[in-house]
Coordinates of C-alpha atoms and ligand atoms in Angstrom, one line a residue:
M1342 CA -153.8 131.7 135.8
E1343 CA -151.0 130.8 133.2
K1344 CA -148.2 129.6 134.4
F1345 CA -144.2 128.4 133.3
H1346 CA -142.8 125.2 134.6
I1347 CA -139.5 124.9 134.3
V1348 CA -137.3 122.2 135.4
G1349 CA -133.5 123.3 135.6
P1350 CA -130.5 123.4 134.6
N1351 CA -130.8 123.5 130.4
R1352 CA -128.9 124.3 128.6
L1353 CA -130.0 125.8 125.1
A1354 CA -128.7 125.3 121.4
G1355 CA -130.0 125.5 118.3
T1356 CA -131.6 128.1 116.1
V1357 CA -134.2 130.7 116.6
R1358 CA -135.9 133.0 115.0
A1359 CA -137.4 136.3 116.7
S1360 CA -141.0 137.4 115.9
G1361 CA -141.3 140.8 114.3
A1362 CA -140.7 143.5 117.0
K1363 CA -143.7 144.4 118.9
N1364 CA -142.6 147.8 119.4
A1365 CA -142.3 148.9 115.4
A1366 CA -145.8 146.7 114.9
L1367 CA -147.4 148.8 117.4
P1368 CA -146.9 152.4 115.8
A1369 CA -147.4 150.8 112.3
L1370 CA -150.9 149.7 113.3
A1371 CA -151.9 152.9 114.6
A1372 CA -150.7 154.2 111.0
S1373 CA -153.5 152.5 109.3
L1374 CA -155.5 155.4 110.3
L1375 CA -154.0 157.9 108.3
T1376 CA -155.3 156.4 105.3
D1377 CA -158.5 154.8 103.6
D1378 CA -156.9 152.2 102.1
P1379 CA -155.7 148.7 103.0
V1380 CA -152.4 148.6 104.7
N1381 CA -151.0 144.9 104.8
L1382 CA -148.1 144.1 107.5
S1383 CA -146.1 141.5 107.9
R1384 CA -144.0 139.7 110.4
V1385 CA -146.5 140.7 113.0
P1386 CA -146.0 139.2 116.2
A1387 CA -149.3 137.1 117.3
V1388 CA -148.6 138.7 121.1
R1389 CA -151.2 140.5 123.6
D1390 CA -150.4 144.1 123.0
I1391 CA -150.7 143.4 119.4
R1392 CA -154.3 141.7 119.6
T1393 CA -155.0 144.8 122.3
M1394 CA -154.0 147.4 119.6
V1395 CA -156.3 145.5 117.2
R1396 CA -159.2 146.1 119.5
L1397 CA -158.5 149.5 119.9
L1398 CA -158.5 150.1 116.2
E1399 CA -161.7 148.4 115.7
H1400 CA -163.4 150.4 118.5
L1401 CA -162.5 153.6 116.2
G1402 CA -163.7 152.1 113.3
V1403 CA -160.7 150.2 111.5
A1404 CA -161.5 146.6 110.1
S1405 CA -158.5 144.0 110.2
E1406 CA -158.0 140.3 109.1
W1407 CA -155.2 138.1 110.3
R1408 CA -153.6 136.3 106.8
E1409 CA -151.2 133.7 106.3
E1410 CA -148.6 136.5 105.3
G1411 CA -149.6 139.2 107.8
L1412 CA -152.2 141.6 109.0
R1413 CA -154.5 143.5 106.8
L1414 CA -156.1 146.5 108.2
W1415 CA -158.6 148.9 106.3
R1416 CA -161.2 151.6 107.0
G1417 CA -164.0 149.4 108.1
G1418 CA -166.6 152.3 108.2
P1419 CA -166.6 155.9 109.5
I1420 CA -163.7 156.5 111.4
R1421 CA -165.2 157.4 114.9
S1422 CA -162.3 159.8 116.3
A1423 CA -164.6 161.5 119.0
A1424 CA -164.9 157.9 119.9
E1425 CA -162.9 157.5 122.6
A1426 CA -159.9 155.5 123.4
P1427 CA -161.5 154.0 127.0
Y1428 CA -159.7 153.1 130.2
E1429 CA -160.3 149.7 129.6
L1430 CA -158.0 149.7 126.9
V1431 CA -155.3 152.3 127.5
K1432 CA -154.6 151.0 131.3
T1433 CA -153.7 147.4 129.8
M1434 CA -151.6 149.1 127.6
R1435 CA -150.1 152.6 127.1
A1436 CA -149.1 152.4 123.8
S1437 CA -153.0 152.9 123.2
V1438 CA -152.1 156.7 123.4
L1439 CA -150.1 156.2 119.5
V1440 CA -153.6 156.7 118.1
L1441 CA -153.6 160.6 119.1
G1442 CA -151.3 161.8 116.2
P1443 CA -152.9 159.9 113.7
L1444 CA -156.4 160.5 114.5
L1445 CA -155.8 164.2 115.4
A1446 CA -153.8 164.8 111.9
R1447 CA -156.4 162.9 110.0
F1448 CA -159.9 163.9 111.8
G1449 CA -159.3 167.1 113.7
S1450 CA -159.9 165.5 117.0
A1451 CA -158.8 162.7 119.4
R1452 CA -159.9 161.5 122.8
V1453 CA -157.6 159.3 124.6
S1454 CA -157.6 157.8 128.8
L1455 CA -155.0 159.3 130.3
P1456 CA -152.8 156.4 131.0
G1457 CA -151.6 157.0 134.4
G1458 CA -148.9 155.0 136.3
C1459 CA -147.9 152.0 135.3
A1460 CA -145.7 148.9 137.0
I1461 CA -142.5 150.4 135.9
G1462 CA -142.7 153.7 136.3
V1463 CA -145.1 157.0 136.4
R1464 CA -144.5 157.4 132.6
P1465 CA -146.0 161.2 131.7
I1466 CA -146.9 162.0 128.1
D1467 CA -146.6 165.5 128.7
Q1468 CA -144.0 165.3 125.6
H1469 CA -146.2 164.1 122.9
L1470 CA -148.7 166.6 124.4
A1471 CA -146.2 169.7 124.0
G1472 CA -145.2 168.2 120.9
L1473 CA -149.4 168.2 119.0
E1474 CA -149.8 171.2 120.4
A1475 CA -146.8 172.9 118.7
L1476 CA -148.0 171.8 115.8
G1477 CA -151.3 173.9 116.7
A1478 CA -153.2 171.2 118.8
E1479 CA -155.6 172.5 121.1
V1480 CA -155.2 170.2 124.5
K1481 CA -157.5 169.5 127.3
L1482 CA -157.1 167.6 130.1
E1483 CA -160.9 166.4 131.8
H1484 CA -162.0 163.6 133.6
G1485 CA -159.1 161.6 133.2
Y1486 CA -159.3 161.8 129.4
V1487 CA -157.4 164.0 127.1
D1488 CA -158.8 165.6 124.4
L1489 CA -157.2 167.2 121.3
S1490 CA -158.5 169.2 118.6
A1491 CA -157.2 171.1 115.6
P1492 CA -158.7 172.0 112.4
R1493 CA -155.6 171.3 110.5
L1494 CA -152.2 170.7 111.7
R1495 CA -149.2 173.2 110.8
G1496 CA -145.6 172.2 110.5
A1497 CA -143.8 173.9 113.4
R1498 CA -140.3 173.3 114.9
F1499 CA -140.1 171.1 118.0
A1500 CA -137.4 170.4 120.7
F1501 CA -138.5 167.4 122.7
S1502 CA -137.3 168.2 126.6
T1503 CA -137.1 164.3 126.9
A1504 CA -136.1 161.7 124.4
T1505 CA -139.3 159.7 124.0
V1506 CA -139.9 156.7 121.6
T1507 CA -143.7 156.6 121.5
G1508 CA -143.7 160.6 121.4
T1509 CA -141.5 160.4 118.9
E1510 CA -143.8 158.3 116.8
N1511 CA -147.0 160.4 117.5
L1512 CA -145.1 163.2 116.0
L1513 CA -144.1 161.5 113.1
M1514 CA -147.4 160.5 112.1
A1515 CA -149.1 164.1 112.9
A1516 CA -146.4 166.0 110.8
S1517 CA -147.3 163.5 108.0
L1518 CA -150.4 165.2 107.2
A1519 CA -149.7 168.9 108.7
Q1520 CA -149.5 171.7 106.8
G1521 CA -146.2 172.7 105.6
T1522 CA -142.5 171.5 106.9
T1523 CA -141.9 170.2 111.1
V1524 CA -138.5 169.9 112.6
L1525 CA -138.4 167.8 115.4
E1526 CA -135.2 167.9 117.8
N1527 CA -133.9 165.5 120.3
C1528 CA -135.7 162.8 119.2
A1529 CA -135.8 159.2 120.4
R1530 CA -133.1 157.0 118.1
E1531 CA -134.5 154.0 118.3
P1532 CA -134.4 151.6 115.4
E1533 CA -138.4 150.9 115.8
I1534 CA -139.1 154.9 114.9
A1535 CA -137.3 154.3 111.4
D1536 CA -139.3 151.3 111.1
L1537 CA -142.4 153.3 111.2
A1538 CA -140.8 155.9 109.3
A1539 CA -140.1 153.6 106.7
L1540 CA -143.8 152.4 106.5
L1541 CA -145.0 155.6 106.2
V1542 CA -142.9 156.7 103.2
A1543 CA -143.8 153.4 101.7
M1544 CA -147.8 155.6 102.5
G1545 CA -146.3 158.7 100.7
A1546 CA -145.0 160.5 103.7
K1547 CA -142.0 162.7 103.6
I1548 CA -139.3 162.4 106.2
D1549 CA -135.8 162.6 106.5
G1550 CA -133.4 161.9 109.5
A1551 CA -135.6 159.2 111.1
G1552 CA -133.2 157.4 113.6
T1553 CA -131.6 160.3 114.0
P1554 CA -131.9 163.4 116.9
T1555 CA -133.5 165.6 114.3
V1556 CA -136.3 164.8 111.8
T1557 CA -137.5 167.0 109.4
I1558 CA -141.2 166.2 107.6
E1559 CA -142.8 167.8 104.7
G1560 CA -146.1 167.4 105.5
V1561 CA -148.6 165.8 102.4
A1562 CA -152.6 166.5 102.0
Q1563 CA -152.6 163.0 102.2
L1564 CA -151.6 159.0 102.6
H1565 CA -152.1 155.5 100.8
G1566 CA -151.9 152.2 101.7
V1567 CA -149.2 150.0 101.2
D1568 CA -149.2 146.3 99.3
E1569 CA -146.5 144.9 102.2
H1570 CA -144.3 146.2 104.8
Q1571 CA -142.4 143.6 106.5
I1572 CA -142.0 145.0 110.9
I1573 CA -138.3 144.6 111.6
A1574 CA -137.2 141.6 113.8
D1575 CA -137.6 142.1 118.0
R1576 CA -134.1 143.1 119.0
I1577 CA -135.5 142.8 122.7
E1578 CA -136.6 139.3 122.0
G1579 CA -133.6 138.2 120.1
G1580 CA -131.5 139.3 123.0
T1581 CA -133.3 137.6 125.3
Y1582 CA -132.7 134.2 123.5
L1583 CA -128.9 135.4 123.4
I1584 CA -128.8 135.9 126.7
G1585 CA -130.7 132.6 127.2
A1586 CA -127.2 131.1 125.1
A1587 CA -124.9 132.6 127.6
I1588 CA -126.6 132.3 130.7
S1589 CA -127.0 128.4 130.1
G1590 CA -123.7 127.4 128.8
G1591 CA -125.4 127.5 125.6
D1592 CA -125.0 127.7 121.6
V1593 CA -127.7 129.2 119.6
L1594 CA -127.9 131.2 116.2
L1595 CA -130.6 134.1 116.1
V1596 CA -131.3 134.4 112.2
D1597 CA -133.1 136.9 110.5
T1598 CA -132.5 139.9 112.4
E1599 CA -130.5 143.2 112.8
P1600 CA -126.9 142.6 114.7
A1601 CA -126.8 146.3 114.4
D1602 CA -129.9 146.7 116.5
L1603 CA -128.3 144.4 119.2
A1604 CA -125.0 145.8 119.5
P1605 CA -124.6 147.3 123.1
L1606 CA -125.8 143.6 124.3
L1607 CA -123.3 141.8 121.6
E1608 CA -120.8 144.5 123.1
K1609 CA -121.5 143.5 126.9
L1610 CA -121.6 139.5 125.9
A1611 CA -118.1 139.5 124.6
E1612 CA -117.1 141.3 127.3
I1613 CA -118.4 138.8 130.4
G1614 CA -116.6 136.3 128.1
A1615 CA -119.4 134.6 125.8
R1616 CA -118.3 133.7 121.9
V1617 CA -120.3 136.1 120.1
E1618 CA -120.4 136.0 115.9
V1619 CA -122.1 137.9 113.7
E1620 CA -122.4 137.0 109.9
G1621 CA -124.8 138.6 107.5
R1622 CA -128.2 138.8 109.5
Q1623 CA -127.1 136.0 112.1
I1624 CA -125.5 136.2 115.4
R1625 CA -124.4 133.3 117.2
V1626 CA -124.0 133.1 121.0
A1627 CA -122.0 130.4 122.8
H1628 CA -120.7 129.8 126.1
Q1629 CA -118.7 127.5 128.2
G1630 CA -117.2 128.0 132.0
P1631 CA -117.3 131.2 133.6
L1632 CA -118.3 134.4 133.6
A1633 CA -117.2 137.5 133.9
P1634 CA -119.1 140.4 135.5
R1635 CA -119.3 143.8 133.8
N1636 CA -121.6 146.9 135.1
V1637 CA -124.3 148.4 132.6
I1638 CA -126.1 151.4 132.5
T1639 CA -129.2 151.5 130.6
A1640 CA -129.7 154.8 128.0
P1641 CA -131.8 155.4 125.6
H1642 CA -130.7 153.7 121.7
P1643 CA -128.0 153.4 120.9
G1644 CA -127.0 153.0 124.8
F1645 CA -127.9 149.6 126.7
P1646 CA -131.7 149.0 126.0
T1647 CA -133.9 149.1 129.1
D1648 CA -135.9 146.8 127.8
L1649 CA -132.9 144.3 128.2
Q1650 CA -132.0 144.9 131.7
A1651 CA -133.7 142.7 133.8
Q1652 CA -132.9 139.6 131.5
Y1653 CA -129.1 140.9 131.9
M1654 CA -129.5 140.8 135.8
A1655 CA -130.6 137.7 135.5
L1656 CA -127.1 136.7 133.4
M1657 CA -125.3 139.0 136.3
T1658 CA -126.1 136.2 138.7
Q1659 CA -124.3 133.5 137.1
A1660 CA -120.9 135.8 136.4
E1661 CA -118.2 135.3 139.1
G1662 CA -118.2 138.6 141.1
S1663 CA -119.9 141.8 141.8
A1664 CA -121.4 143.9 138.7
T1665 CA -123.8 147.0 139.5
I1666 CA -126.7 147.7 137.2
C1667 CA -128.1 151.2 136.8
E1668 CA -131.5 151.8 135.4
T1669 CA -132.1 155.4 133.9
V1670 CA -134.8 155.2 131.8
F1671 CA -137.7 154.1 134.3
E1672 CA -137.9 154.7 137.9
N1673 CA -139.3 151.7 138.9
R1674 CA -138.2 148.5 136.7
F1675 CA -136.3 146.4 139.5
Q1676 CA -139.5 144.3 140.6
H1677 CA -138.2 141.2 139.5
V1678 CA -135.2 141.8 142.3
P1679 CA -137.1 140.2 145.4
E1680 CA -137.9 137.4 142.9
L1681 CA -134.7 136.6 141.9
N1682 CA -133.4 136.9 145.6
R1683 CA -135.7 134.2 146.6
M1684 CA -134.3 132.1 144.0
G1685 CA -130.5 132.5 145.4
A1686 CA -129.3 135.6 144.6
S1687 CA -127.5 138.3 146.0
I1688 CA -128.6 141.6 144.5
R1689 CA -129.0 145.1 146.6
V1690 CA -130.8 147.6 145.0
E1691 CA -130.1 151.3 146.1
G1692 CA -132.2 153.9 144.4
T1693 CA -131.5 153.5 140.5
F1694 CA -128.8 150.9 141.3
A1695 CA -128.8 147.3 141.7
R1696 CA -125.6 145.4 142.8
V1697 CA -125.8 141.8 141.9
Q1698 CA -123.3 139.6 143.8
G1699 CA -122.4 136.3 141.7
A1700 CA -122.0 133.5 140.8
S1701 CA -125.3 132.3 142.7
A1702 CA -126.2 128.6 142.8
L1703 CA -130.3 129.3 142.0
S1704 CA -133.1 126.9 143.2
G1705 CA -136.0 126.4 141.6
T1706 CA -139.1 128.3 143.2
T1707 CA -142.6 129.6 142.6
V1708 CA -141.9 133.2 141.5
M1709 CA -144.5 136.4 140.0
A1710 CA -144.1 137.9 137.2
T1711 CA -144.6 141.5 137.7
D1712 CA -144.1 143.1 134.0
L1713 CA -143.4 142.3 130.5
R1714 CA -139.2 142.2 130.9
A1715 CA -139.0 140.9 134.3
S1716 CA -141.3 137.9 133.3
A1717 CA -138.7 137.1 130.6
C1718 CA -135.8 137.8 133.6
L1719 CA -137.3 134.9 135.7
V1720 CA -138.0 132.5 132.5
L1721 CA -133.6 132.6 132.4
A1722 CA -133.4 132.3 136.1
G1723 CA -135.5 129.0 135.9
L1724 CA -133.4 128.1 133.2
V1725 CA -130.2 127.7 135.3
A1726 CA -132.0 127.1 138.7
R1727 CA -131.9 123.9 139.8
G1728 CA -135.5 121.5 140.2
E1729 CA -138.7 123.1 139.1
T1730 CA -139.2 126.9 139.0
V1731 CA -143.1 128.0 138.6
V1732 CA -143.2 131.5 137.0
D1733 CA -146.6 132.6 138.0
R1734 CA -148.7 135.6 135.6
I1735 CA -147.0 134.6 132.4
Y1736 CA -149.6 137.1 130.5
H1737 CA -147.1 139.6 131.2
L1738 CA -144.9 137.5 128.8
D1739 CA -147.7 136.7 126.5
R1740 CA -147.7 140.8 125.8
G1741 CA -144.9 140.6 124.2
Y1742 CA -143.1 137.1 123.2
E1743 CA -145.0 135.1 121.2
R1744 CA -145.1 131.2 122.2
M1745 CA -141.8 131.7 124.1
E1746 CA -142.4 128.3 125.8
L1747 CA -142.3 126.3 122.3
K1748 CA -138.9 128.4 121.2
L1749 CA -137.3 127.4 124.3
Q1750 CA -138.7 123.9 123.9
K1751 CA -137.0 123.9 120.6
L1752 CA -134.0 125.1 121.8
G1753 CA -134.0 122.4 123.9
A1754 CA -135.1 123.8 127.1
R1755 CA -137.4 121.6 129.8
V1756 CA -140.2 124.2 130.0
R1757 CA -144.5 123.8 129.9
R1758 CA -146.9 126.3 130.0
S1759 CA -150.2 125.2 132.5
N1760 CA -153.9 126.1 132.4
A1761 CA -153.6 126.7 128.6
A1762 CA -156.2 128.7 126.5
A1763 CA -153.6 131.6 125.5
D1764 CA -156.1 134.6 126.1
S1765 CA -158.0 133.0 129.5
N1766 CA -157.0 135.6 131.8
P1767 CA -158.6 139.0 131.2
S1768 CA -156.6 140.7 133.8
V1769 CA -153.0 142.5 132.1
Ligands
EPU3243 N1 -141.2 160.4 129.5 C1 -141.9 161.6 129.7 N2 -142.7 162.4 129.3 C2 -143.6 161.9 128.0 C3 -142.9 160.7 127.5 C4 -142.0 160.2 128.1 O1 -140.9 162.0 130.6 O2 -144.2 162.3 127.5 C5 -140.1 159.7 130.0 C6 -140.7 158.5 130.6 O3 -141.4 158.6 131.8 C7 -139.4 157.7 130.7 C8 -138.6 158.1 129.1 O4 -139.0 159.2 129.1 O5 -139.1 157.8 131.8 C9 -138.8 157.2 128.0 O6 -139.8 157.0 127.9 P1 -140.3 156.6 126.6 O7 -141.7 157.6 126.2 O8 -139.4 156.8 125.1 O9 -141.0 155.2 126.4 P2 -142.2 154.7 125.7 O10 -142.4 155.3 124.7 O11 -143.6 154.8 126.9 C10 -141.1 152.8 124.5 C11 -141.5 151.5 124.8 C12 -141.4 150.4 125.6 C13 -139.8 151.0 126.0 C14 -139.1 152.3 126.1 C15 -137.9 153.1 126.1 C16 -143.0 151.2 123.1 C17 -144.5 150.8 122.7 N3 -143.0 150.8 124.5 O12 -142.1 153.0 125.5 O13 -141.1 149.1 125.7 O14 -139.1 150.5 127.5 O15 -140.0 153.0 125.1 O16 -136.7 152.4 124.9 O17 -142.7 151.0 122.1 C18 -141.3 147.1 126.5 O18 -141.8 146.6 125.7 O19 -141.1 146.3 127.6 C19 -141.6 148.7 126.9 C20 -141.7 149.2 127.8

């Protein structure tokens, strides 16, 4: 199994560019099912979840090719909408459910394995299904699979009872090819949703209000391909490096990014005493001296992202005093806590709250990554810990961070990967 070896303490300094956002690229890839024409995507991150989505699309009949400028997807033959999205793929990546909306809208049926639980919580898809049902789909749940069918979807008004990112994306894709107008209420507002909408509009869809709670979609008969759609910068990856600057007493310039998407993190970094400078599409975070503790409550966008909660917790282990972190989006997203405590942190979990008492002198040891963002948290802790930190099961990290060790090395960190061959571990 691949591991990271980090010898600390390190100070991050220099310039870094985030890859394209994994969570924007995943629905963009699924959207290629909505047309027969080629869809060309640039700034697609070369991460494991994207490779899994490519495999799933290939299984359904979509051909793809990596080119210098990005990923090209096109219909490689008959689309096998009745071919199920198998459990083997869905269990490794919940985002596989993103094929439901496009398959149903375009081919009248879809069959996807139910994702079940995952490391960070139960994560049901009831809202995806209720929304598609509102558009006229018949939903059957049998033998661990969800079967959807509808000869032609019809526009409708639907209000999500929970704001869901991939649920909103599934409905945007489905409603784009439905007959008539769909009004979706209580939609998630993450920037990745607006990026998907921009791609769909470039494909000929009529969408208004994406990125706000109410989205109106006027269905069209067909969609066409796009010559180029550039995926937005990954705000979570970029945010991870900015936290890396603050935790290590460093100075990092994040370039070619959308600062507004990172506003909740930048506000916190400024509050804890880091220097934050925003200019155009660049963000510089620098820090020296003690950090002030500040509480955080995760919330859907534009709140503090759950996907940065673990990394922020690593940061709070270095703040002088006590900070409380409340996780409201997922029920089981504190699995990094025991590992941080093994490195010398002092964190107590009570239900959805984690109380971090800092500043702790962390020391290197072997720790186990349990999910994608928990892995990033342990790497950040490893940057400041004295001695060698070995982060095991780094395949979790590879799901969403493109060659993190190379980017960290460029910023001056002493980090290396052991056990080569990036794709050698099949158990994601
Ligand atoms: N929920 C329901 N019913 C549903 C859908 C969601 O109850 O039908 C609940 C979930 O259980 C959760 C909350 O609603 O408590 C929000 O979940 P959401 O559906 O928004 O999450 P998601 O779409 O499954 C995406 C990202 C996650 C990110 C969350 C929240 C993708 C592919 N994944 O997941 O990314 O944490 O939104 O922002 O876009 C990650 O990248 O590490 C990651 C986990």
